[in-house]
């Protein structure tokens, strides 16, 4: 079975080769563990970048939204997400991280901030820098389920091939 | 006899000499001086803190360590403190200040070099002439409190900048400043100084070198790698400081060589070359630098300063292209040949005995560079020099690629080079042709390839068809916006009937190629925004055409009017963009500007819908230009590489107590809608940035008509590019008159149903709901002393 053969912890080097932030870098994890971590979150937020609206990936976003995970649509992903009937809130990613680091922010639903952020479908270097804000100035968990290894997350996959990426996302959702 | 500046001795008075350094003259204040002439670091601190309180700095460290002194390396992850006591926030703020100071130093040192050169050539009393303008140097007046009349009047201005840079730089030393907010205030101070230095640089060259003076119909010039006639000897000038290059152009003109030689510029020197002599051509922005050198086309390269690649000499030497360095900032280890005869230098360079020469005697540069190009061209042609592979070699190179993906990981843009390589090996070049515009030409891929494939050369070889078609037009840099234009347009701008000014500036580190910048400009022009541009962006905007083959410069006029496209010129001409807002405050609103930065910045923040877009910003100069705009109350948007600058200034619309201003009529405090929402922010894509630009043009002073127009564009752009009515559209509605006419009823229903507002449906009026009601006489200010009650 693919679930046994696919090791998502391989090739865990920054996708931008020189993007080595410092002593604290993401732990490379397996897909099922990512799914379990997300399912345990009290207040998760799925943050979907422009590439999160790509074919294949968007179906995973839809399934995660259907599991009750609120979706923040950054970049211009909101257009396709809405077309797919996914309930998402548009927000600029840079602004969102500033809200997330504010203890006074009530979240999109007014019920309070989020304890876990899940990044999917972002321009690599852009998301990396904004994960750095969360990493250094908040206690929020950062789980990257993107295709490439993100050192500024707490948990991330290694660099995955496109087909393996979609299989990996299926495995994440299976654990929710 | 009138006493002039200078030095004299009194006869028979031995060993006594009286030096007159500064005399009260036209270069001094002529109108009452404001509270902060030539401000020290702390003088505008209160203003900075007001900005920083509303627009909180958000840090995104590139490196989680501090490697600044030998106490370290210190791990600051999680905002820990280092061995000296500095925490991550303060360290990041210090980094932002240091980057800003680098940019400020680059522009002001450019100004000093140019001023020394021009005073030597034209004299310190040479008058300033910027075109139809009484307000000739708005930034100088606002910051320094003086009105310069001659180029020599800028000497104390540069003295002031240099002193302030030293003071600011000192605070970065270990064991000095420990507050992130104060580092930010210092960064804002550096940004302001940067605009001052840029203004000096451009005004003196406009005045002395016959560049266009507020010329709205400046001529068009050719741009693009495909526009350069490579059958002629090609002399390529790279950099930002045109001082030496003017001597070359004079020599070429005087010796009727323009038909025999192709004089091309790259980066901002190119803008200034065309402003000096329209026979020059522009190769393109920074991203074309390595690509054009590697093409092997240039026969001689002349470099001056700023944004010149560090490997120009290494790359050029491989192709037998001599390099002439002309400025202290870039010397490449070359021998100083300033005192040698031109013929002797030419001989050494033609023979290849020397790869280049350092030459500070510009008269010699003027003669040497074109004569050398004429000699080198036939020699290099005979040698058949080119860096690009031939067809057979290209096939071998692409076939040898193992698709390991190292190049993709090494590419700053993460481009799918491996896929393009695979397709090219099968004879399909389309992926490389598409990739060519998105490639920023940095050459990092070459160093990553384990098989040693010269990837950048492969990209260029594969893209020869599209490179041949890279021909566009740019309107020559016009310089300042003239006073008559401000008088004509000011009222529209302040009242909001012109929806805004979008300043598209900065470098070519675009996330998805240069076409986006063209499309952003086109979209805003079609919507009657005034689009102002400069530097590399001004070049890239001119590289693309519509279906009829016309560039935006050919389709849109260059006056400071709604729906017009203005190219101010090179990087230092960015000062004219910020200065335009000062001109509006001074000429249109009759605000006193001398030594009065805070009041003018307050006016700009609250009333002028101007936004900067540095979509491809990469340089320290771009950061400091943006920071200077921020201190003047102008929001700036960056592309997705922007967070690598480590700091943004972001507002929180939900934090209502941050959105208070005073009404200058009586000092009462009003809670306003969050406008402008941010001061420095980034966006991920073109589709995301377009509605954001429209939104950031909102100002508290908008009248109903202005707000309606601005809101219409915000909603339309959001619907077009993000596929939805913006979630926050209602926040900006103060009455039914603010609503877009075509959607008024529909939106009123939404306000009632979704926001719980009370509507009088008979009169179709909003009764309850908005943050505040519009008041046409409202005078928003953040400066208490400007309130009438306070002044009593």
PDB file of C-alpha atoms in Angstrom, chain B residues 345-611:
ATOM      1  CA  UNK B 345      45.460  52.036 -21.609  1.00  0.00           C
ATOM      2  CA  UNK B 346      43.711  51.057 -24.836  1.00  0.00           C
ATOM      3  CA  UNK B 347      46.738  49.067 -25.897  1.00  0.00           C
ATOM      4  CA  UNK B 348      46.801  47.093 -22.647  1.00  0.00           C
ATOM      5  CA  UNK B 349      43.098  46.368 -22.816  1.00  0.00           C
ATOM      6  CA  UNK B 350      42.974  45.414 -26.491  1.00  0.00           C
ATOM      7  CA  UNK B 351      45.858  43.008 -26.059  1.00  0.00           C
ATOM      8  CA  UNK B 352      44.188  41.425 -23.067  1.00  0.00           C
ATOM      9  CA  UNK B 353      47.184  42.203 -20.844  1.00  0.00           C
ATOM     10  CA  UNK B 354      44.745  43.845 -18.431  1.00  0.00           C
ATOM     11  CA  UNK B 355      41.078  42.804 -18.000  1.00  0.00           C
ATOM     12  CA  UNK B 356      40.050  46.358 -17.247  1.00  0.00           C
ATOM     13  CA  UNK B 357      41.068  49.689 -15.831  1.00  0.00           C
ATOM     14  CA  UNK B 358      40.130  52.020 -13.036  1.00  0.00           C
ATOM     15  CA  UNK B 359      39.782  55.556 -14.321  1.00  0.00           C
ATOM     16  CA  UNK B 360      38.728  58.604 -12.344  1.00  0.00           C
ATOM     17  CA  UNK B 361      39.648  61.130 -15.039  1.00  0.00           C
ATOM     18  CA  UNK B 362      36.314  61.380 -16.823  1.00  0.00           C
ATOM     19  CA  UNK B 363      37.667  63.248 -19.823  1.00  0.00           C
ATOM     20  CA  UNK B 364      39.841  60.197 -20.413  1.00  0.00           C
ATOM     21  CA  UNK B 365      36.880  57.849 -19.835  1.00  0.00           C
ATOM     22  CA  UNK B 366      34.926  59.837 -22.407  1.00  0.00           C
ATOM     23  CA  UNK B 367      37.524  59.235 -25.074  1.00  0.00           C
ATOM     24  CA  UNK B 368      38.718  55.803 -24.043  1.00  0.00           C
ATOM     25  CA  UNK B 369      35.412  53.916 -23.834  1.00  0.00           C
ATOM     26  CA  UNK B 370      34.108  54.587 -27.371  1.00  0.00           C
ATOM     27  CA  UNK B 371      37.530  54.319 -28.985  1.00  0.00           C
ATOM     28  CA  UNK B 372      38.075  51.044 -27.187  1.00  0.00           C
ATOM     29  CA  UNK B 373      34.685  49.717 -28.307  1.00  0.00           C
ATOM     30  CA  UNK B 374      35.568  50.534 -31.929  1.00  0.00           C
ATOM     31  CA  UNK B 375      38.819  48.616 -31.581  1.00  0.00           C
ATOM     32  CA  UNK B 376      37.443  45.675 -29.608  1.00  0.00           C
ATOM     33  CA  UNK B 377      34.423  44.929 -31.804  1.00  0.00           C
ATOM     34  CA  UNK B 378      36.275  43.587 -34.890  1.00  0.00           C
ATOM     35  CA  UNK B 379      38.757  41.719 -32.720  1.00  0.00           C
ATOM     36  CA  UNK B 380      36.038  40.025 -30.713  1.00  0.00           C
ATOM     37  CA  UNK B 381      34.001  39.313 -33.839  1.00  0.00           C
ATOM     38  CA  UNK B 382      36.995  37.644 -35.431  1.00  0.00           C
ATOM     39  CA  UNK B 383      37.493  35.579 -32.304  1.00  0.00           C
ATOM     40  CA  UNK B 384      33.825  34.494 -32.576  1.00  0.00           C
ATOM     41  CA  UNK B 385      33.223  35.142 -28.915  1.00  0.00           C
ATOM     42  CA  UNK B 386      29.910  34.178 -27.380  1.00  0.00           C
ATOM     43  CA  UNK B 387      29.015  32.563 -24.100  1.00  0.00           C
ATOM     44  CA  UNK B 388      25.965  30.870 -25.462  1.00  0.00           C
ATOM     45  CA  UNK B 389      26.183  27.261 -26.627  1.00  0.00           C
ATOM     46  CA  UNK B 390      25.704  26.416 -30.294  1.00  0.00           C
ATOM     47  CA  UNK B 391      22.843  24.128 -31.351  1.00  0.00           C
ATOM     48  CA  UNK B 392      24.800  20.910 -30.996  1.00  0.00           C
ATOM     49  CA  UNK B 393      26.233  21.854 -27.636  1.00  0.00           C
ATOM     50  CA  UNK B 394      22.794  22.942 -26.449  1.00  0.00           C
ATOM     51  CA  UNK B 395      21.416  19.505 -27.304  1.00  0.00           C
ATOM     52  CA  UNK B 396      24.229  17.811 -25.408  1.00  0.00           C
ATOM     53  CA  UNK B 397      23.759  20.011 -22.359  1.00  0.00           C
ATOM     54  CA  UNK B 398      20.009  19.543 -22.115  1.00  0.00           C
ATOM     55  CA  UNK B 399      20.347  15.800 -22.691  1.00  0.00           C
ATOM     56  CA  UNK B 400      22.929  15.479 -19.931  1.00  0.00           C
ATOM     57  CA  UNK B 401      20.529  16.837 -17.300  1.00  0.00           C
ATOM     58  CA  UNK B 402      19.507  14.065 -14.881  1.00  0.00           C
ATOM     59  CA  UNK B 403      16.474  15.956 -13.472  1.00  0.00           C
ATOM     60  CA  UNK B 404      17.987  15.948  -9.988  1.00  0.00           C
ATOM     61  CA  UNK B 405      16.247  19.259  -9.184  1.00  0.00           C
ATOM     62  CA  UNK B 406      19.250  20.914  -7.504  1.00  0.00           C
ATOM     63  CA  UNK B 407      18.787  23.944  -9.777  1.00  0.00           C
ATOM     64  CA  UNK B 408      15.153  24.267  -8.687  1.00  0.00           C
ATOM     65  CA  UNK B 409      16.121  24.214  -5.009  1.00  0.00           C
ATOM     66  CA  UNK B 410      18.835  26.779  -5.691  1.00  0.00           C
ATOM     67  CA  UNK B 411      16.597  29.117  -7.696  1.00  0.00           C
ATOM     68  CA  UNK B 412      15.285  32.089  -5.679  1.00  0.00           C
ATOM     69  CA  UNK B 413      11.993  31.759  -7.564  1.00  0.00           C
ATOM     70  CA  UNK B 414      11.835  27.965  -7.402  1.00  0.00           C
ATOM     71  CA  UNK B 415      11.421  27.824 -11.166  1.00  0.00           C
ATOM     72  CA  UNK B 416      10.830  24.432 -12.755  1.00  0.00           C
ATOM     73  CA  UNK B 417      14.137  24.440 -14.613  1.00  0.00           C
ATOM     74  CA  UNK B 418      14.310  20.641 -14.567  1.00  0.00           C
ATOM     75  CA  UNK B 419      11.036  20.285 -16.449  1.00  0.00           C
ATOM     76  CA  UNK B 420      12.130  22.871 -19.019  1.00  0.00           C
ATOM     77  CA  UNK B 421      15.422  21.045 -19.443  1.00  0.00           C
ATOM     78  CA  UNK B 422      13.623  17.747 -20.072  1.00  0.00           C
ATOM     79  CA  UNK B 423      11.299  19.354 -22.601  1.00  0.00           C
ATOM     80  CA  UNK B 424      14.208  21.058 -24.381  1.00  0.00           C
ATOM     81  CA  UNK B 425      16.061  17.762 -24.627  1.00  0.00           C
ATOM     82  CA  UNK B 426      13.035  16.540 -26.556  1.00  0.00           C
ATOM     83  CA  UNK B 427      13.144  19.601 -28.813  1.00  0.00           C
ATOM     84  CA  UNK B 428      10.426  21.634 -27.103  1.00  0.00           C
ATOM     85  CA  UNK B 429      11.682  25.098 -26.103  1.00  0.00           C
ATOM     86  CA  UNK B 430       8.375  26.571 -24.974  1.00  0.00           C
ATOM     87  CA  UNK B 431       8.933  25.941 -21.262  1.00  0.00           C
ATOM     88  CA  UNK B 432      12.282  27.730 -21.375  1.00  0.00           C
ATOM     89  CA  UNK B 433      10.733  30.591 -23.348  1.00  0.00           C
ATOM     90  CA  UNK B 434       8.091  30.989 -20.668  1.00  0.00           C
ATOM     91  CA  UNK B 435      10.674  30.695 -17.942  1.00  0.00           C
ATOM     92  CA  UNK B 436      12.905  33.380 -19.467  1.00  0.00           C
ATOM     93  CA  UNK B 437      10.734  36.294 -18.283  1.00  0.00           C
ATOM     94  CA  UNK B 438      10.306  34.833 -14.811  1.00  0.00           C
ATOM     95  CA  UNK B 439      14.042  34.187 -14.425  1.00  0.00           C
ATOM     96  CA  UNK B 440      15.731  37.058 -12.574  1.00  0.00           C
ATOM     97  CA  UNK B 441      19.072  36.246 -14.168  1.00  0.00           C
ATOM     98  CA  UNK B 442      20.966  35.745 -10.923  1.00  0.00           C
ATOM     99  CA  UNK B 443      22.920  32.670 -12.043  1.00  0.00           C
ATOM    100  CA  UNK B 444      22.536  30.755  -8.787  1.00  0.00           C
ATOM    101  CA  UNK B 445      21.428  27.698 -10.777  1.00  0.00           C
ATOM    102  CA  UNK B 446      24.851  27.452 -12.429  1.00  0.00           C
ATOM    103  CA  UNK B 447      26.506  26.888  -9.076  1.00  0.00           C
ATOM    104  CA  UNK B 448      23.982  24.258  -7.982  1.00  0.00           C
ATOM    105  CA  UNK B 449      24.188  21.941 -10.987  1.00  0.00           C
ATOM    106  CA  UNK B 450      26.253  18.860 -10.052  1.00  0.00           C
ATOM    107  CA  UNK B 451      26.972  18.258 -13.731  1.00  0.00           C
ATOM    108  CA  UNK B 452      28.298  21.747 -14.300  1.00  0.00           C
ATOM    109  CA  UNK B 453      25.679  22.684 -16.882  1.00  0.00           C
ATOM    110  CA  UNK B 454      25.783  26.473 -17.441  1.00  0.00           C
ATOM    111  CA  UNK B 455      22.045  26.699 -16.878  1.00  0.00           C
ATOM    112  CA  UNK B 456      21.604  30.439 -17.350  1.00  0.00           C
ATOM    113  CA  UNK B 457      23.275  30.161 -20.763  1.00  0.00           C
ATOM    114  CA  UNK B 458      20.954  27.287 -21.648  1.00  0.00           C
ATOM    115  CA  UNK B 459      17.935  29.406 -20.696  1.00  0.00           C
ATOM    116  CA  UNK B 460      19.214  32.233 -22.876  1.00  0.00           C
ATOM    117  CA  UNK B 461      20.057  30.002 -25.803  1.00  0.00           C
ATOM    118  CA  UNK B 462      16.611  28.414 -25.660  1.00  0.00           C
ATOM    119  CA  UNK B 463      14.968  31.832 -25.512  1.00  0.00           C
ATOM    120  CA  UNK B 464      16.693  33.485 -28.467  1.00  0.00           C
ATOM    121  CA  UNK B 465      13.406  33.834 -30.338  1.00  0.00           C
ATOM    122  CA  UNK B 466      11.700  35.746 -27.532  1.00  0.00           C
ATOM    123  CA  UNK B 467      14.838  37.767 -26.793  1.00  0.00           C
ATOM    124  CA  UNK B 468      14.928  38.976 -30.400  1.00  0.00           C
ATOM    125  CA  UNK B 469      11.383  40.244 -29.867  1.00  0.00           C
ATOM    126  CA  UNK B 470      12.269  42.062 -26.655  1.00  0.00           C
ATOM    127  CA  UNK B 471      11.772  45.536 -28.028  1.00  0.00           C
ATOM    128  CA  UNK B 472       9.756  48.167 -26.284  1.00  0.00           C
ATOM    129  CA  UNK B 473       9.456  51.869 -25.633  1.00  0.00           C
ATOM    130  CA  UNK B 474       9.976  53.928 -22.519  1.00  0.00           C
ATOM    131  CA  UNK B 475       9.172  57.577 -22.059  1.00  0.00           C
ATOM    132  CA  UNK B 476      12.329  59.370 -20.982  1.00  0.00           C
ATOM    133  CA  UNK B 477      12.355  60.301 -17.296  1.00  0.00           C
ATOM    134  CA  UNK B 478      10.472  63.577 -16.980  1.00  0.00           C
ATOM    135  CA  UNK B 479      11.758  64.734 -13.560  1.00  0.00           C
ATOM    136  CA  UNK B 480       9.463  66.535 -11.147  1.00  0.00           C
ATOM    137  CA  UNK B 481       5.743  67.089 -11.341  1.00  0.00           C
ATOM    138  CA  UNK B 482       5.384  70.777 -12.125  1.00  0.00           C
ATOM    139  CA  UNK B 483       3.436  73.284 -10.042  1.00  0.00           C
ATOM    140  CA  UNK B 484       0.784  73.920 -12.753  1.00  0.00           C
ATOM    141  CA  UNK B 485      -0.022  70.205 -12.821  1.00  0.00           C
ATOM    142  CA  UNK B 486      -0.468  70.168  -9.043  1.00  0.00           C
ATOM    143  CA  UNK B 487      -2.792  73.149  -9.201  1.00  0.00           C
ATOM    144  CA  UNK B 488      -4.846  71.385 -11.873  1.00  0.00           C
ATOM    145  CA  UNK B 489      -5.019  67.973 -10.259  1.00  0.00           C
ATOM    146  CA  UNK B 490      -4.693  68.714  -6.528  1.00  0.00           C
ATOM    147  CA  UNK B 491      -8.377  69.177  -5.823  1.00  0.00           C
ATOM    148  CA  UNK B 492      -9.319  65.877  -7.493  1.00  0.00           C
ATOM    149  CA  UNK B 493      -6.683  64.077  -5.530  1.00  0.00           C
ATOM    150  CA  UNK B 494      -7.559  65.499  -2.155  1.00  0.00           C
ATOM    151  CA  UNK B 495     -11.282  65.081  -2.595  1.00  0.00           C
ATOM    152  CA  UNK B 496     -10.822  61.599  -3.984  1.00  0.00           C
ATOM    153  CA  UNK B 497     -12.396  62.063  -7.394  1.00  0.00           C
ATOM    154  CA  UNK B 498      -9.119  60.892  -8.801  1.00  0.00           C
ATOM    155  CA  UNK B 499      -9.142  57.514  -7.078  1.00  0.00           C
ATOM    156  CA  UNK B 500      -5.466  57.571  -6.224  1.00  0.00           C
ATOM    157  CA  UNK B 501      -1.839  57.685  -7.207  1.00  0.00           C
ATOM    158  CA  UNK B 502      -0.117  54.340  -7.622  1.00  0.00           C
ATOM    159  CA  UNK B 503       3.666  54.637  -7.625  1.00  0.00           C
ATOM    160  CA  UNK B 504       5.070  51.485  -9.218  1.00  0.00           C
ATOM    161  CA  UNK B 505       8.750  51.535  -8.364  1.00  0.00           C
ATOM    162  CA  UNK B 506      11.620  49.306  -7.359  1.00  0.00           C
ATOM    163  CA  UNK B 507      13.585  46.372  -8.652  1.00  0.00           C
ATOM    164  CA  UNK B 508      12.844  43.390 -10.949  1.00  0.00           C
ATOM    165  CA  UNK B 509      12.681  40.579  -8.351  1.00  0.00           C
ATOM    166  CA  UNK B 510       9.129  39.800  -9.413  1.00  0.00           C
ATOM    167  CA  UNK B 511       7.455  36.603  -8.262  1.00  0.00           C
ATOM    168  CA  UNK B 512       6.042  35.745 -11.669  1.00  0.00           C
ATOM    169  CA  UNK B 513       7.802  37.769 -14.330  1.00  0.00           C
ATOM    170  CA  UNK B 514       7.656  41.327 -15.601  1.00  0.00           C
ATOM    171  CA  UNK B 515       4.339  41.024 -17.401  1.00  0.00           C
ATOM    172  CA  UNK B 516       2.511  41.294 -14.073  1.00  0.00           C
ATOM    173  CA  UNK B 517       3.879  44.770 -13.488  1.00  0.00           C
ATOM    174  CA  UNK B 518       2.641  45.835 -16.925  1.00  0.00           C
ATOM    175  CA  UNK B 519      -0.796  44.377 -16.255  1.00  0.00           C
ATOM    176  CA  UNK B 520      -1.039  46.015 -12.829  1.00  0.00           C
ATOM    177  CA  UNK B 521      -0.186  49.388 -14.361  1.00  0.00           C
ATOM    178  CA  UNK B 522      -2.659  48.876 -17.198  1.00  0.00           C
ATOM    179  CA  UNK B 523      -5.507  47.891 -14.865  1.00  0.00           C
ATOM    180  CA  UNK B 524      -5.023  50.966 -12.694  1.00  0.00           C
ATOM    181  CA  UNK B 525      -4.619  53.308 -15.677  1.00  0.00           C
ATOM    182  CA  UNK B 526      -7.863  52.058 -17.197  1.00  0.00           C
ATOM    183  CA  UNK B 527      -9.505  52.953 -13.883  1.00  0.00           C
ATOM    184  CA  UNK B 528      -8.174  56.522 -13.986  1.00  0.00           C
ATOM    185  CA  UNK B 529      -5.600  56.161 -11.272  1.00  0.00           C
ATOM    186  CA  UNK B 530      -2.482  58.209 -11.846  1.00  0.00           C
ATOM    187  CA  UNK B 531       0.368  55.737 -12.292  1.00  0.00           C
ATOM    188  CA  UNK B 532       3.837  57.060 -11.525  1.00  0.00           C
ATOM    189  CA  UNK B 533       6.882  54.926 -12.110  1.00  0.00           C
ATOM    190  CA  UNK B 534      10.662  55.029 -12.054  1.00  0.00           C
ATOM    191  CA  UNK B 535      13.785  52.874 -12.193  1.00  0.00           C
ATOM    192  CA  UNK B 536      13.673  49.219 -13.197  1.00  0.00           C
ATOM    193  CA  UNK B 537       9.861  49.074 -13.024  1.00  0.00           C
ATOM    194  CA  UNK B 538       9.552  51.949 -15.475  1.00  0.00           C
ATOM    195  CA  UNK B 539      11.653  49.874 -17.860  1.00  0.00           C
ATOM    196  CA  UNK B 540       9.695  46.663 -17.465  1.00  0.00           C
ATOM    197  CA  UNK B 541       6.374  48.451 -17.937  1.00  0.00           C
ATOM    198  CA  UNK B 542       7.663  49.549 -21.354  1.00  0.00           C
ATOM    199  CA  UNK B 543       8.678  46.017 -22.359  1.00  0.00           C
ATOM    200  CA  UNK B 544       5.152  44.760 -23.016  1.00  0.00           C
ATOM    201  CA  UNK B 545       2.612  45.704 -25.652  1.00  0.00           C
ATOM    202  CA  UNK B 546      -1.085  45.419 -26.395  1.00  0.00           C
ATOM    203  CA  UNK B 547      -2.616  43.594 -29.364  1.00  0.00           C
ATOM    204  CA  UNK B 548      -1.853  46.570 -31.598  1.00  0.00           C
ATOM    205  CA  UNK B 549       1.803  46.489 -30.628  1.00  0.00           C
ATOM    206  CA  UNK B 550       1.695  49.590 -28.449  1.00  0.00           C
ATOM    207  CA  UNK B 551       3.322  50.003 -25.068  1.00  0.00           C
ATOM    208  CA  UNK B 552       1.592  51.772 -22.178  1.00  0.00           C
ATOM    209  CA  UNK B 553       3.825  54.798 -22.733  1.00  0.00           C
ATOM    210  CA  UNK B 554       2.438  55.082 -26.249  1.00  0.00           C
ATOM    211  CA  UNK B 555      -1.157  54.641 -25.083  1.00  0.00           C
ATOM    212  CA  UNK B 556      -1.229  56.914 -22.054  1.00  0.00           C
ATOM    213  CA  UNK B 557      -0.127  60.533 -21.732  1.00  0.00           C
ATOM    214  CA  UNK B 558       2.488  61.656 -19.227  1.00  0.00           C
ATOM    215  CA  UNK B 559       0.813  64.551 -17.409  1.00  0.00           C
ATOM    216  CA  UNK B 560       0.023  64.387 -13.687  1.00  0.00           C
ATOM    217  CA  UNK B 561      -3.643  63.817 -14.370  1.00  0.00           C
ATOM    218  CA  UNK B 562      -5.973  60.913 -13.751  1.00  0.00           C
ATOM    219  CA  UNK B 563      -5.405  58.023 -16.114  1.00  0.00           C
ATOM    220  CA  UNK B 564      -1.894  59.171 -17.027  1.00  0.00           C
ATOM    221  CA  UNK B 565       1.395  57.322 -16.840  1.00  0.00           C
ATOM    222  CA  UNK B 566       4.473  59.207 -15.653  1.00  0.00           C
ATOM    223  CA  UNK B 567       8.060  58.030 -15.679  1.00  0.00           C
ATOM    224  CA  UNK B 568       9.995  60.300 -13.327  1.00  0.00           C
ATOM    225  CA  UNK B 569      13.340  58.751 -14.274  1.00  0.00           C
ATOM    226  CA  UNK B 570      16.072  56.836 -12.489  1.00  0.00           C
ATOM    227  CA  UNK B 571      16.144  55.500  -8.922  1.00  0.00           C
ATOM    228  CA  UNK B 572      17.007  58.910  -7.424  1.00  0.00           C
ATOM    229  CA  UNK B 573      14.007  60.424  -9.196  1.00  0.00           C
ATOM    230  CA  UNK B 574      11.847  58.508  -6.720  1.00  0.00           C
ATOM    231  CA  UNK B 575      12.271  61.648  -4.632  1.00  0.00           C
ATOM    232  CA  UNK B 576       9.953  63.461  -7.026  1.00  0.00           C
ATOM    233  CA  UNK B 577       7.184  60.975  -6.292  1.00  0.00           C
ATOM    234  CA  UNK B 578       7.222  61.600  -2.540  1.00  0.00           C
ATOM    235  CA  UNK B 579       7.825  65.299  -3.222  1.00  0.00           C
ATOM    236  CA  UNK B 580       4.620  65.415  -5.251  1.00  0.00           C
ATOM    237  CA  UNK B 581       2.608  64.776  -2.095  1.00  0.00           C
ATOM    238  CA  UNK B 582       4.465  67.647  -0.399  1.00  0.00           C
ATOM    239  CA  UNK B 583       3.672  69.824  -3.368  1.00  0.00           C
ATOM    240  CA  UNK B 584      -0.020  69.019  -3.028  1.00  0.00           C
ATOM    241  CA  UNK B 585       0.116  70.036   0.642  1.00  0.00           C
ATOM    242  CA  UNK B 586       2.005  73.228  -0.172  1.00  0.00           C
ATOM    243  CA  UNK B 587       0.553  74.385  -3.474  1.00  0.00           C
ATOM    244  CA  UNK B 588      -2.968  73.071  -3.241  1.00  0.00           C
ATOM    245  CA  UNK B 589      -3.596  73.276   0.505  1.00  0.00           C
ATOM    246  CA  UNK B 590      -1.165  76.140   1.228  1.00  0.00           C
ATOM    247  CA  UNK B 591       0.471  74.320   4.090  1.00  0.00           C
ATOM    248  CA  UNK B 592       3.709  75.808   5.367  1.00  0.00           C
ATOM    249  CA  UNK B 593       6.401  73.290   4.546  1.00  0.00           C
ATOM    250  CA  UNK B 594       9.685  74.792   5.714  1.00  0.00           C
ATOM    251  CA  UNK B 595      11.143  72.578   8.427  1.00  0.00           C
ATOM    252  CA  UNK B 596       7.686  71.129   8.993  1.00  0.00           C
ATOM    253  CA  UNK B 597       7.865  67.395   8.258  1.00  0.00           C
ATOM    254  CA  UNK B 598       5.348  66.255  10.857  1.00  0.00           C
ATOM    255  CA  UNK B 599       2.548  68.512   9.661  1.00  0.00           C
ATOM    256  CA  UNK B 600       3.109  67.611   6.034  1.00  0.00           C
ATOM    257  CA  UNK B 601       3.304  63.879   6.774  1.00  0.00           C
ATOM    258  CA  UNK B 602       0.121  64.171   8.804  1.00  0.00           C
ATOM    259  CA  UNK B 603      -1.554  65.872   5.842  1.00  0.00           C
ATOM    260  CA  UNK B 604      -0.373  63.175   3.443  1.00  0.00           C
ATOM    261  CA  UNK B 605      -1.460  60.318   5.725  1.00  0.00           C
ATOM    262  CA  UNK B 606      -4.944  61.712   6.194  1.00  0.00           C
ATOM    263  CA  UNK B 607      -5.703  63.245   2.826  1.00  0.00           C
ATOM    264  CA  UNK B 608      -3.675  62.054  -0.138  1.00  0.00           C
ATOM    265  CA  UNK B 609      -4.588  58.671  -1.598  1.00  0.00           C
ATOM    266  CA  UNK B 610      -1.130  57.683  -2.742  1.00  0.00           C
ATOM    267  CA  UNK B 611       0.276  54.148  -2.506  1.00  0.00           C
TER     268      UNK B 611
END
